[in-house]
JSON list of C-alpha atoms in Angstrom, two decimals:
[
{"chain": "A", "resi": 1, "resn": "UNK", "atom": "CA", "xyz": [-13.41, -13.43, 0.76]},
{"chain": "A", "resi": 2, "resn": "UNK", "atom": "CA", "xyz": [-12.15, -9.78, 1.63]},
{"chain": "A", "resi": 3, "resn": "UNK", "atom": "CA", "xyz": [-8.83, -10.16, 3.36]},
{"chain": "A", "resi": 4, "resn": "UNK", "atom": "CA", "xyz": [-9.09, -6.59, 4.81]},
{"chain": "A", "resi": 5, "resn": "UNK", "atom": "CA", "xyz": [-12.38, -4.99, 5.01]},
{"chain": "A", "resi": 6, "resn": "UNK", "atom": "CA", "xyz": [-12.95, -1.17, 5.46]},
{"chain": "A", "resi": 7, "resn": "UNK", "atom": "CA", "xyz": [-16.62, -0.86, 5.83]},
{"chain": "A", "resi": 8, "resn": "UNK", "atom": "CA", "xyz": [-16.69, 3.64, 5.72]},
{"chain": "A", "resi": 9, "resn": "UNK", "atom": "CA", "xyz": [-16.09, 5.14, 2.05]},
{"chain": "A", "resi": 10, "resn": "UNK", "atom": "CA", "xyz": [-15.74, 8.43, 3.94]},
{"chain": "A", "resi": 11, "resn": "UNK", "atom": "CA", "xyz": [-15.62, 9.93, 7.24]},
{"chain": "A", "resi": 12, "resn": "UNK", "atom": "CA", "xyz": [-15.81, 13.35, 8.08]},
{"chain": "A", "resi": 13, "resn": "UNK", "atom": "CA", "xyz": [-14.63, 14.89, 11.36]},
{"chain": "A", "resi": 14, "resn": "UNK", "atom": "CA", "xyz": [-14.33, 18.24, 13.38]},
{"chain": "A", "resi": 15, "resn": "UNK", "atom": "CA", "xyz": [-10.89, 19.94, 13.38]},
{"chain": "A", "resi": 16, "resn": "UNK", "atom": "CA", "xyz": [-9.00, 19.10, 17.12]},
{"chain": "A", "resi": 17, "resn": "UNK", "atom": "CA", "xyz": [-11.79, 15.98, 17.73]},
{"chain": "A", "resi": 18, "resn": "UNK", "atom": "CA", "xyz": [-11.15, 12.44, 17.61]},
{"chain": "A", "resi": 19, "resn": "UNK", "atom": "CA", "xyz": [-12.03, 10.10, 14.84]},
{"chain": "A", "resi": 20, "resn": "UNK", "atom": "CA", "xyz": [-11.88, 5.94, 14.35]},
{"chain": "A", "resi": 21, "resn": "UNK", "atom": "CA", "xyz": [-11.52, 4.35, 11.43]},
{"chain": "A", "resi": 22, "resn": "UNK", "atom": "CA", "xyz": [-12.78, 1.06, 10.60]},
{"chain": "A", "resi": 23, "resn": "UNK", "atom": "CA", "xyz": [-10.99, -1.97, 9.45]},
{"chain": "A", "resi": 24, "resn": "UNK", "atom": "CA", "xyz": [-11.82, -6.13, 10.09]},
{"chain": "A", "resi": 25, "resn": "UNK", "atom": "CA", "xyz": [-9.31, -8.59, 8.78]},
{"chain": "A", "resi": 26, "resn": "UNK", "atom": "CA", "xyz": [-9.83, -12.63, 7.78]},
{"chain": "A", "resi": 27, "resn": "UNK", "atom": "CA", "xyz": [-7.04, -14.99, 8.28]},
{"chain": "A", "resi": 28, "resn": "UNK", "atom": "CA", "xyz": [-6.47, -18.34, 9.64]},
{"chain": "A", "resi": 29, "resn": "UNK", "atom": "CA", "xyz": [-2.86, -17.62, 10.48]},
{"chain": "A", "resi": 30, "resn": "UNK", "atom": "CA", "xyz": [-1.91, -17.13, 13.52]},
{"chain": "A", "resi": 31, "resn": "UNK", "atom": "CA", "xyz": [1.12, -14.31, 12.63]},
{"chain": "A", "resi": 32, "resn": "UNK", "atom": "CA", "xyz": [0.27, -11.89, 10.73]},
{"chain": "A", "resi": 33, "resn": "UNK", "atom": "CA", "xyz": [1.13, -7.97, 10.87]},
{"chain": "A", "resi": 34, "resn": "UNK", "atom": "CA", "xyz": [-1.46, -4.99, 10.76]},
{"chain": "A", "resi": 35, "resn": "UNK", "atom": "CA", "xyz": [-0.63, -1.59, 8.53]},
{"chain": "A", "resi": 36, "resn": "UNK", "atom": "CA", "xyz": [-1.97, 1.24, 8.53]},
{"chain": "A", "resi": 37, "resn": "UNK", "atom": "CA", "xyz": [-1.47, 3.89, 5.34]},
{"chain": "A", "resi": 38, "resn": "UNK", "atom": "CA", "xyz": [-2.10, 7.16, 4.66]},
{"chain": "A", "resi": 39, "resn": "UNK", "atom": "CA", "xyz": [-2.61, 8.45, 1.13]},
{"chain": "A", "resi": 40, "resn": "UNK", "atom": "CA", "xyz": [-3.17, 12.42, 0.31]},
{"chain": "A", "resi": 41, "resn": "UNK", "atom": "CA", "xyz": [-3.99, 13.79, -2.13]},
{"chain": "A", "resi": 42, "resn": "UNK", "atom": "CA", "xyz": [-0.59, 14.14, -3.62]},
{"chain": "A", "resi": 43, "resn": "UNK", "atom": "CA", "xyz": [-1.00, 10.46, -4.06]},
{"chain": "A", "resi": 44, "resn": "UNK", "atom": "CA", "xyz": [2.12, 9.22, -1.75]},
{"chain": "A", "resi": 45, "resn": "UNK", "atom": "CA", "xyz": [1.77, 6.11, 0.59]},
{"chain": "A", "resi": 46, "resn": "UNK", "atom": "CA", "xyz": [2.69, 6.95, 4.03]},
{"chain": "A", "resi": 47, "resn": "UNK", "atom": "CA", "xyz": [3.17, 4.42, 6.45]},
{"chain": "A", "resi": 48, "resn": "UNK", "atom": "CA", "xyz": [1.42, 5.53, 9.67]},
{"chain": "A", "resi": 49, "resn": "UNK", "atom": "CA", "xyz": [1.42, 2.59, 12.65]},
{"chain": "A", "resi": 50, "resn": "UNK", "atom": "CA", "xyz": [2.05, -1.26, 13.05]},
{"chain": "A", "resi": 51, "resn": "UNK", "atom": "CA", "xyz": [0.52, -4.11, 14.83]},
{"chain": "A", "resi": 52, "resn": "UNK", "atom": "CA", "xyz": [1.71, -7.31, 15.44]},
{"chain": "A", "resi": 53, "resn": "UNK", "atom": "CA", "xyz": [-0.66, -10.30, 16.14]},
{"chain": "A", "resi": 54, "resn": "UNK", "atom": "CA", "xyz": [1.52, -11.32, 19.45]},
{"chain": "A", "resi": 55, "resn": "UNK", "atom": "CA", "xyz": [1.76, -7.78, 20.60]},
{"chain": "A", "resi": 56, "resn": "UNK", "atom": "CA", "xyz": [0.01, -7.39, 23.92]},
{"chain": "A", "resi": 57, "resn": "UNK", "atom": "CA", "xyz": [-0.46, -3.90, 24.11]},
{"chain": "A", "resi": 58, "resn": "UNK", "atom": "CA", "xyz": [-1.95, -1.63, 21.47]},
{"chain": "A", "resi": 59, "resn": "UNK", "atom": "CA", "xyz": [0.42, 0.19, 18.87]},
{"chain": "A", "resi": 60, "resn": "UNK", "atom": "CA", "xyz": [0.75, 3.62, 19.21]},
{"chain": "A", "resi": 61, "resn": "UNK", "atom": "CA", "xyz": [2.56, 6.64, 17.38]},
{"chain": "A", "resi": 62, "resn": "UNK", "atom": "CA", "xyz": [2.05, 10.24, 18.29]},
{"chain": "A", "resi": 63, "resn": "UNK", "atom": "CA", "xyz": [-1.33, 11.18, 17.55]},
{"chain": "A", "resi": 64, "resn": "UNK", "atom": "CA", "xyz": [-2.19, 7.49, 15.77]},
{"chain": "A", "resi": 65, "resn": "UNK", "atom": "CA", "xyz": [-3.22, 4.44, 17.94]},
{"chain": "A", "resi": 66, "resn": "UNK", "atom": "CA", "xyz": [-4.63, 0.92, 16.88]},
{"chain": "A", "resi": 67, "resn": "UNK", "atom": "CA", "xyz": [-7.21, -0.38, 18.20]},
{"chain": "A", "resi": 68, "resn": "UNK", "atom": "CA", "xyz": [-6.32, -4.09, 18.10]},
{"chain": "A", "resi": 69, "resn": "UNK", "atom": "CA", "xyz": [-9.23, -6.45, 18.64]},
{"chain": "A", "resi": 70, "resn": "UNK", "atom": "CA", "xyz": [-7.89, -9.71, 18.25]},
{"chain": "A", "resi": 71, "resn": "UNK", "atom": "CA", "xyz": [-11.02, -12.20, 18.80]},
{"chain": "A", "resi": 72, "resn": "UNK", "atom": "CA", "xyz": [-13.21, -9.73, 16.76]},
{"chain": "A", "resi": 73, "resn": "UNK", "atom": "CA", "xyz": [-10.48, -9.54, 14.22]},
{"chain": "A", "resi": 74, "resn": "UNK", "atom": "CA", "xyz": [-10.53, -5.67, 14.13]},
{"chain": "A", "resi": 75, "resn": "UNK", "atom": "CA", "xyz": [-7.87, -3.45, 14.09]},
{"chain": "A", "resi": 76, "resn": "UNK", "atom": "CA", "xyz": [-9.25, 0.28, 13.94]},
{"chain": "A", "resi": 77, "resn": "UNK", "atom": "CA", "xyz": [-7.45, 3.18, 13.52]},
{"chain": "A", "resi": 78, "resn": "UNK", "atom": "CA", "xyz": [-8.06, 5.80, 15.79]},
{"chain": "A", "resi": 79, "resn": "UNK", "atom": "CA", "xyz": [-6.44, 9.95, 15.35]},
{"chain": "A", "resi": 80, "resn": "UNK", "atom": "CA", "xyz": [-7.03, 12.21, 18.38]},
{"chain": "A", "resi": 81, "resn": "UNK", "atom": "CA", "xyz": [-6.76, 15.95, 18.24]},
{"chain": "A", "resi": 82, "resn": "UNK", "atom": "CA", "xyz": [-7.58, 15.67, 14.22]},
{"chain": "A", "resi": 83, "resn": "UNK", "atom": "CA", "xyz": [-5.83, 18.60, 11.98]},
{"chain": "A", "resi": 84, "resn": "UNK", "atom": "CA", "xyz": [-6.87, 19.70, 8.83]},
{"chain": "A", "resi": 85, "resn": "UNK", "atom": "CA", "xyz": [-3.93, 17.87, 7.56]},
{"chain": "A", "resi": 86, "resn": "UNK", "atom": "CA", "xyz": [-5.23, 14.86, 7.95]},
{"chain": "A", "resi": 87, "resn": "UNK", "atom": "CA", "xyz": [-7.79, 14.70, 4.91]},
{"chain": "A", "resi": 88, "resn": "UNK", "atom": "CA", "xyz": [-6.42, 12.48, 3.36]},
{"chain": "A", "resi": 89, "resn": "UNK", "atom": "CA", "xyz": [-7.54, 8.52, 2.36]},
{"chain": "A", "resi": 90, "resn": "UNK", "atom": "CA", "xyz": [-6.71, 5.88, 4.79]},
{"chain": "A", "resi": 91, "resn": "UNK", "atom": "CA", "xyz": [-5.55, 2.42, 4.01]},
{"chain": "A", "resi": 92, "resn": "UNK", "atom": "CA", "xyz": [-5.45, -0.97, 6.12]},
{"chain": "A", "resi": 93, "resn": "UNK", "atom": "CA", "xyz": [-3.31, -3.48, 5.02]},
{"chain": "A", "resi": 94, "resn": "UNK", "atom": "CA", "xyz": [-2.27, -6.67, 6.70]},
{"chain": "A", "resi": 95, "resn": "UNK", "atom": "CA", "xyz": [1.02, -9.16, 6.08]},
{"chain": "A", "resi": 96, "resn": "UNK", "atom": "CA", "xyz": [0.50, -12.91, 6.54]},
{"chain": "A", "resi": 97, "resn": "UNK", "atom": "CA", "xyz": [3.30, -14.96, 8.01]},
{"chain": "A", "resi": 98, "resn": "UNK", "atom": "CA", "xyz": [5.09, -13.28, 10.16]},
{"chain": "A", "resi": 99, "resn": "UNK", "atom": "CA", "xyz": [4.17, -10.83, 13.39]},
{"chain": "A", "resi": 100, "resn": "UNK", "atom": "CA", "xyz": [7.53, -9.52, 13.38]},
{"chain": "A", "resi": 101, "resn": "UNK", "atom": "CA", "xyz": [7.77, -5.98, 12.38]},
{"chain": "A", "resi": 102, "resn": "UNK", "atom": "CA", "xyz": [10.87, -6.00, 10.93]},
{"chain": "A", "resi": 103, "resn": "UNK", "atom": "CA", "xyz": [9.88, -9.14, 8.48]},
{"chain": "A", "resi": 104, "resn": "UNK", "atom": "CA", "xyz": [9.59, -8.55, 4.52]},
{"chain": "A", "resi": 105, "resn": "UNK", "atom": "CA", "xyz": [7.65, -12.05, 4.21]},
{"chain": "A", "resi": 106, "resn": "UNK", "atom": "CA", "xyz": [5.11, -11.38, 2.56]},
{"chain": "A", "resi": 107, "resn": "UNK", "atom": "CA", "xyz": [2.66, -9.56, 0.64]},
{"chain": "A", "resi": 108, "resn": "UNK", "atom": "CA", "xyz": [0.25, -6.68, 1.98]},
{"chain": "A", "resi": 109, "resn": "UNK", "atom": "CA", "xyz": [-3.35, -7.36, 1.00]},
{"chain": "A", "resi": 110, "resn": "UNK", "atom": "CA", "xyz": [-4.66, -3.55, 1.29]},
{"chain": "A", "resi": 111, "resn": "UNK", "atom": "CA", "xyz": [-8.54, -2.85, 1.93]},
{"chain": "A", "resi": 112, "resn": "UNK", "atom": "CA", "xyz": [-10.34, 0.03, -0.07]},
{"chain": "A", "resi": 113, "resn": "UNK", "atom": "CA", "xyz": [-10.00, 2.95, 2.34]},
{"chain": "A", "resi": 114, "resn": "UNK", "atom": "CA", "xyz": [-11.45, 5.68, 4.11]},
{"chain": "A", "resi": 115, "resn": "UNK", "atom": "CA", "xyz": [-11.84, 9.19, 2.86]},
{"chain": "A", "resi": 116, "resn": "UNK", "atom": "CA", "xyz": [-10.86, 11.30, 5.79]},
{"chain": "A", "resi": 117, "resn": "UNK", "atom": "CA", "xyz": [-12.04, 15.19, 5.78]},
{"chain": "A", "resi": 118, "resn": "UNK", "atom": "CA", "xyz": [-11.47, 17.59, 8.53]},
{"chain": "A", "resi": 119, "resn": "UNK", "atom": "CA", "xyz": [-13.11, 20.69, 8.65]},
{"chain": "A", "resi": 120, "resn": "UNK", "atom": "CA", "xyz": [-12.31, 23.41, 10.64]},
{"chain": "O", "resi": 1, "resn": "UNK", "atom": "CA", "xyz": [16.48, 11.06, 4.31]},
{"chain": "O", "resi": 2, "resn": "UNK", "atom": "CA", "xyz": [15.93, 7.68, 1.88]},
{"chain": "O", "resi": 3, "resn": "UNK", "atom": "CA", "xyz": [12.91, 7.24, -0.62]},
{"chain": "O", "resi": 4, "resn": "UNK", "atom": "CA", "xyz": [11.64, 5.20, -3.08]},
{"chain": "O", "resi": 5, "resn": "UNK", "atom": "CA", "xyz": [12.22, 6.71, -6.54]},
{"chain": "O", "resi": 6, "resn": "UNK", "atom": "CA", "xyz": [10.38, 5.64, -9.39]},
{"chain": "O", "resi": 7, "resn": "UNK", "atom": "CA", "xyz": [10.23, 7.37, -13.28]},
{"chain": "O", "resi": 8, "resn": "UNK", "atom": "CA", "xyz": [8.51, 8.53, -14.87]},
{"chain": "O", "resi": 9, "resn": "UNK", "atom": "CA", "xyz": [6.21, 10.45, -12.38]},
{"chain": "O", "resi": 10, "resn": "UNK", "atom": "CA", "xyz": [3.59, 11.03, -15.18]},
{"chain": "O", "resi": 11, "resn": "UNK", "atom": "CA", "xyz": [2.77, 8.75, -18.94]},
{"chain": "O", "resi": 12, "resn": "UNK", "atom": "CA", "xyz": [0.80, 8.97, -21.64]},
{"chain": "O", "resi": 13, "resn": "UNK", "atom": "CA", "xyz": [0.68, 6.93, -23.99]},
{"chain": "O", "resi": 14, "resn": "UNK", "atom": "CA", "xyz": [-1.25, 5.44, -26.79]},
{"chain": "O", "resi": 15, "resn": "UNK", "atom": "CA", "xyz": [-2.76, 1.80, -26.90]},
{"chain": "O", "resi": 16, "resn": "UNK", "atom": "CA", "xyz": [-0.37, -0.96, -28.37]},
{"chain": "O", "resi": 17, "resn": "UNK", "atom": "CA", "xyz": [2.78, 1.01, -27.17]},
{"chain": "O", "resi": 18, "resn": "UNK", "atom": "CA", "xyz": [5.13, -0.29, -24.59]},
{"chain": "O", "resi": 19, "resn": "UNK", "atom": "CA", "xyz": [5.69, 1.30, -21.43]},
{"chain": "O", "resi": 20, "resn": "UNK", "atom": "CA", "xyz": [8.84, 0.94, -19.27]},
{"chain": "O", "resi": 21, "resn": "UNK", "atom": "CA", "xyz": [8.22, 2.25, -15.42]},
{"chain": "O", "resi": 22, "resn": "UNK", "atom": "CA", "xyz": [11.45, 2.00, -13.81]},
{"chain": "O", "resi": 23, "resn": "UNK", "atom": "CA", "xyz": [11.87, 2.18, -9.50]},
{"chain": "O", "resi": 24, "resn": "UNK", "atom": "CA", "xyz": [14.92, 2.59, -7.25]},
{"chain": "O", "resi": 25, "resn": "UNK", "atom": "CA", "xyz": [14.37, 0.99, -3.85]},
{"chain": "O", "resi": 26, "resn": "UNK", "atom": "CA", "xyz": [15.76, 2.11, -1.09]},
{"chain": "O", "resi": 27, "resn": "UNK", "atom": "CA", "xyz": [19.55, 0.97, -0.56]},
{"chain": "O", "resi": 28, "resn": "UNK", "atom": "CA", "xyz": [19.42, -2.17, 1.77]},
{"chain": "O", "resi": 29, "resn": "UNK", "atom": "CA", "xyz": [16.41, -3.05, 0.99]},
{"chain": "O", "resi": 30, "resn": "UNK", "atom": "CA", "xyz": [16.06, -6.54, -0.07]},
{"chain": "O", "resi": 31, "resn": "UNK", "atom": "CA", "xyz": [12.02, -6.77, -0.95]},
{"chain": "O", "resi": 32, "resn": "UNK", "atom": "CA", "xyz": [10.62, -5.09, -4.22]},
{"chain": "O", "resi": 33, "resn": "UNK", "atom": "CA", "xyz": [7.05, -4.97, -4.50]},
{"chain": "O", "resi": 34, "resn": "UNK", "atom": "CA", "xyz": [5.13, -3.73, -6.99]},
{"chain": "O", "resi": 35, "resn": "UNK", "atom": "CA", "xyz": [1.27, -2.39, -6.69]},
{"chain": "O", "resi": 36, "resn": "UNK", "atom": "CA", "xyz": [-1.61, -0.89, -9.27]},
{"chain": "O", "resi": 37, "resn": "UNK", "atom": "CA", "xyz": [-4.04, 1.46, -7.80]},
{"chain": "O", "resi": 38, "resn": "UNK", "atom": "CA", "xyz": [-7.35, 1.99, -9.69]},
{"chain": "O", "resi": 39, "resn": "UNK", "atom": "CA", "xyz": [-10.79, 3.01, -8.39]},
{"chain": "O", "resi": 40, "resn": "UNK", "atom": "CA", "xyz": [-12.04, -0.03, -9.29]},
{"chain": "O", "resi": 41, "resn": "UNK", "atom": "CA", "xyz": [-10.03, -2.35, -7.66]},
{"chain": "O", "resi": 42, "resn": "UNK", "atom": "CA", "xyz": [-8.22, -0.26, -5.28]},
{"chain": "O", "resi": 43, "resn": "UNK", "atom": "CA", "xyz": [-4.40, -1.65, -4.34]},
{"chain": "O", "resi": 44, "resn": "UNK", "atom": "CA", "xyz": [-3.19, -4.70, -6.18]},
{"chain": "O", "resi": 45, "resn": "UNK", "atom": "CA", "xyz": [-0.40, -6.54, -6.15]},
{"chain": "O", "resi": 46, "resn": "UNK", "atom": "CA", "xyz": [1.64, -7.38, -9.37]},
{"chain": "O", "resi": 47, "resn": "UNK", "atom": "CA", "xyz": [4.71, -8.92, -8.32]},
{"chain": "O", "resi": 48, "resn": "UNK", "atom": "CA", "xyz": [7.95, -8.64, -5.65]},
{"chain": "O", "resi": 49, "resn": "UNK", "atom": "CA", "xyz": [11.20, -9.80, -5.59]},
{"chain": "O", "resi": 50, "resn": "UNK", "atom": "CA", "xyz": [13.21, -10.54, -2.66]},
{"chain": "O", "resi": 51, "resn": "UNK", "atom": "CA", "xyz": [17.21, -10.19, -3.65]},
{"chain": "O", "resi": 52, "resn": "UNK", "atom": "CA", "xyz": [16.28, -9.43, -6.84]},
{"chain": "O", "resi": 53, "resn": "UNK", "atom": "CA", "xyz": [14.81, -12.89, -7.53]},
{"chain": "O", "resi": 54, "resn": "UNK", "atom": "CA", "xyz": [10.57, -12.63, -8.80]},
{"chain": "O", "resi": 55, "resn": "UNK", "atom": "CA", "xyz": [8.74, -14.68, -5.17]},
{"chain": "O", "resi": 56, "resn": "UNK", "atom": "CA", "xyz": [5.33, -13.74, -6.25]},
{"chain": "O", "resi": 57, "resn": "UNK", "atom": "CA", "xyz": [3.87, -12.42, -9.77]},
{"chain": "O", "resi": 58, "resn": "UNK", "atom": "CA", "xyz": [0.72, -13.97, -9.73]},
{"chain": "O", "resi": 59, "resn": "UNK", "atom": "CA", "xyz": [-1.12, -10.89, -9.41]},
{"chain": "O", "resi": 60, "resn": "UNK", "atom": "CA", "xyz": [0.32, -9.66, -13.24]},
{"chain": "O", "resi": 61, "resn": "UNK", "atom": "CA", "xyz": [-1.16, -10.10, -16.92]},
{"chain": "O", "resi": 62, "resn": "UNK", "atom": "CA", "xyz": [1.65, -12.47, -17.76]},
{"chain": "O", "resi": 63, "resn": "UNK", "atom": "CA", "xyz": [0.73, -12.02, -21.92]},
{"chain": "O", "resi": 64, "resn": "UNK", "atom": "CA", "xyz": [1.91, -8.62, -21.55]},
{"chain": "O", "resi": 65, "resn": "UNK", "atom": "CA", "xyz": [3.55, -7.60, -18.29]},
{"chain": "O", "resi": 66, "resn": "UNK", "atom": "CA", "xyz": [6.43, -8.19, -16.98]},
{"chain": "O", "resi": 67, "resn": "UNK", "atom": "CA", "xyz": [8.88, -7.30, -14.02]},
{"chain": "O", "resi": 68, "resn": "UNK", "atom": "CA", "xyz": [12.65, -7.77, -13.82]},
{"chain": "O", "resi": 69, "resn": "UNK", "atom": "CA", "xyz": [14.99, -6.60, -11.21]},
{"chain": "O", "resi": 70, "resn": "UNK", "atom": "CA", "xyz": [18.78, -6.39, -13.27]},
{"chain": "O", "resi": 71, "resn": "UNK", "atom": "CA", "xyz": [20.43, -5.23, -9.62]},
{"chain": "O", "resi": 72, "resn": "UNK", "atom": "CA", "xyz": [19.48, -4.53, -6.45]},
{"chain": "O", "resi": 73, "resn": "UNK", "atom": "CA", "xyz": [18.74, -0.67, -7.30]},
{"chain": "O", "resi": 74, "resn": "UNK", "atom": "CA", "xyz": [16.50, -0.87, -10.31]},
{"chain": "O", "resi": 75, "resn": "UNK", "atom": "CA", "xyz": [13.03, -2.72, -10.88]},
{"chain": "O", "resi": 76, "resn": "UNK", "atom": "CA", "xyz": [11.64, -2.53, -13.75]},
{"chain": "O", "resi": 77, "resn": "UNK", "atom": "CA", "xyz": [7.52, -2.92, -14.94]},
{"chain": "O", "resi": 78, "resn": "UNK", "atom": "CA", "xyz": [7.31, -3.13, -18.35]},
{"chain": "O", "resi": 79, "resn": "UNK", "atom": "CA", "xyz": [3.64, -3.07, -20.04]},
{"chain": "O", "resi": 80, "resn": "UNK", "atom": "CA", "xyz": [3.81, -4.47, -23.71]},
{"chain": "O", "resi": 81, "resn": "UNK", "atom": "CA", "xyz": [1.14, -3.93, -25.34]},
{"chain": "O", "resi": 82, "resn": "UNK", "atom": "CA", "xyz": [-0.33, -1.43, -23.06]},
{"chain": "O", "resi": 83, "resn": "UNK", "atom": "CA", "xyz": [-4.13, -1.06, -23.28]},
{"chain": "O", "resi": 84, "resn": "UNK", "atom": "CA", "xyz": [-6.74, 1.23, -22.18]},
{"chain": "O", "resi": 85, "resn": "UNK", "atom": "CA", "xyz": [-7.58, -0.81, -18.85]},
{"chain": "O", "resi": 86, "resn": "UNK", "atom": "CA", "xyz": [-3.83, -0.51, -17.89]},
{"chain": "O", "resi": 87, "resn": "UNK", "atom": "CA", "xyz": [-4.42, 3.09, -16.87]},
{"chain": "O", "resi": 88, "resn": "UNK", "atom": "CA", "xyz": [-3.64, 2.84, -13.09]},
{"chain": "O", "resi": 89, "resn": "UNK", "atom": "CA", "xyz": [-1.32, 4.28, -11.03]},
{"chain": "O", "resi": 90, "resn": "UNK", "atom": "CA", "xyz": [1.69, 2.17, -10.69]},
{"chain": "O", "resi": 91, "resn": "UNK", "atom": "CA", "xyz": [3.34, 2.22, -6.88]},
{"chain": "O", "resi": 92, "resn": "UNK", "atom": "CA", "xyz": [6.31, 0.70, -6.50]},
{"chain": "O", "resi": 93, "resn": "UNK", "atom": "CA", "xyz": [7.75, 0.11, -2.74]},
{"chain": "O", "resi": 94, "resn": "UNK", "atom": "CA", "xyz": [10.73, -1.82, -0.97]},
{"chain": "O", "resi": 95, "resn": "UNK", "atom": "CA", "xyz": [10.68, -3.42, 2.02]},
{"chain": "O", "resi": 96, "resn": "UNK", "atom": "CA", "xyz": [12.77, -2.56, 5.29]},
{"chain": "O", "resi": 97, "resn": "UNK", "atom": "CA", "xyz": [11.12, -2.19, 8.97]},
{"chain": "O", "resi": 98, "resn": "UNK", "atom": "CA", "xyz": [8.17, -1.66, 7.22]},
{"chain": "O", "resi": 99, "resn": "UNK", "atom": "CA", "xyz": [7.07, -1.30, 3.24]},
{"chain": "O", "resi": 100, "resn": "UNK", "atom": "CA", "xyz": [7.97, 2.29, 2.01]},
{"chain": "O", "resi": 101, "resn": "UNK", "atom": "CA", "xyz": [6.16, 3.32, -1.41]},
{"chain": "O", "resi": 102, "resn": "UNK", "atom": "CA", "xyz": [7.46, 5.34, -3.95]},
{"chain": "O", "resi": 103, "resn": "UNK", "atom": "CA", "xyz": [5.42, 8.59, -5.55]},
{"chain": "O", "resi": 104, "resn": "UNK", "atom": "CA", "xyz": [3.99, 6.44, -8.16]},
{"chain": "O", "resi": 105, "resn": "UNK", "atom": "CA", "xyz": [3.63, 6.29, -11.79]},
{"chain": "O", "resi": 106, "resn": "UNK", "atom": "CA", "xyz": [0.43, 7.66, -13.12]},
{"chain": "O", "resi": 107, "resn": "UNK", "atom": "CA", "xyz": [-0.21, 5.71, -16.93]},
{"chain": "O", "resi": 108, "resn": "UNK", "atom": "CA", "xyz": [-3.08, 6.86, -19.21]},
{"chain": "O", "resi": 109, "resn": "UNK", "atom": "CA", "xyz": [-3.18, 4.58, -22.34]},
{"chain": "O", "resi": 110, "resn": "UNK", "atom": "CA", "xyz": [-5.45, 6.05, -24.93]}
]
């Protein structure tokens, strides 16, 4: 089974709207840590937000928040106020064994991504 | 302002050669990981290291990869023989607060 699933190949969205991207995860373990990357077209992998399974609150970072579902095992991505620069493909990734941010346990199993455009 | 490095940036090469992709992780960092990217399969695993010792390198072709980390600011893939299907980009990234990835080594194998 799909450890991260990303169910939209692509997404398209109005310049200054907001947009959510998709992503379910499978586990049995109770720590694990959520990831969300950003890959342009330049090809780079840039680390965007994190969410811990025992965080209470949902992450946020600037324009970036997670939508963390916990008993539907979801963990969207949501960007307000979209710009331009934010076409771009969009990875989930999850670490098992650890809910601690600061942990390198661990693998990151990555799901397929989302093809972000913004048009003006 | 710290990065991954990894060379080359770009290879081509022709089937049967061997390929050496070489990353420097960023100082302090004591997890190595290293990733494939095709369309097919999308992000893989290979291997990592943590202080320069190999924890996981199930994901790899064992007959003809293989990773080494000689100190704690080089990791090495090397592909021997390479093939056609090894054409992939190759990310490398180290582990800190979170897992920062290098630019990547694009390999074409003709």
């Amino acid at each position: 089974a799909q450890k991260i699933t990303q169910t939209q190949p692509g997404m398209f969205v109005q310049e200054k709207e907001a947009v959510t991207l998709d992503c379910t995860y499978d586990t049995s373990d109770p720590s694990y840590g959520l990831f969300w990357y950003k890959q342009p077209s330049s090809g780079e992998m840039i680390f965007l937000i994190y969410q811990g399974s025992y965080d209470q609150q949902n992450a946020t970072e600037g324009r970036y928040s997670l939508n963390f579902q916990k008993a539907r095992k979801s963990a969207n991505l949501v960007i307000s106020a979209s710009q331009l620069g934010d076409s771009a493909m969009y990875f989930c990734a999850m670490r098992e064994g650890s809910a601690d941010r600061g942990s390198t346990l661990g693998r990151l199993y990555f799901g397929r991504g989302t093809q972000l455009t913004v048009w003006p | 302002d710290a990065r991954v490095t990894q060379t080359p940036r770009h290879k081509v090469t022709e089937m049967g050669q061997e390929v050496t992709m070489r990353c420097q992780p960023i100082l302090g960092h004591n997890t190595v990981f290293w990733y494939r990217q095709t369309m097919m399969q999308g992000l893989e695993l290979l291997a990592y290291f943590r202080n320069r010792a190999p924890l996981d390198d199930s994901g790899m072709p064992k007959d003809r990869f293989s990773a080494e980390m000689p100190d704690a600011t080089l990791a090495t893939l090397k592909i021997q023989p390479s093939e056609p299907r090894d054409s992939a980009v190759y990310f490398c990234a180290s582990g800190g607060t979170e897992q920062f990835f290098g630019p990547g080594t694009r390999l074409t194998v003709l």
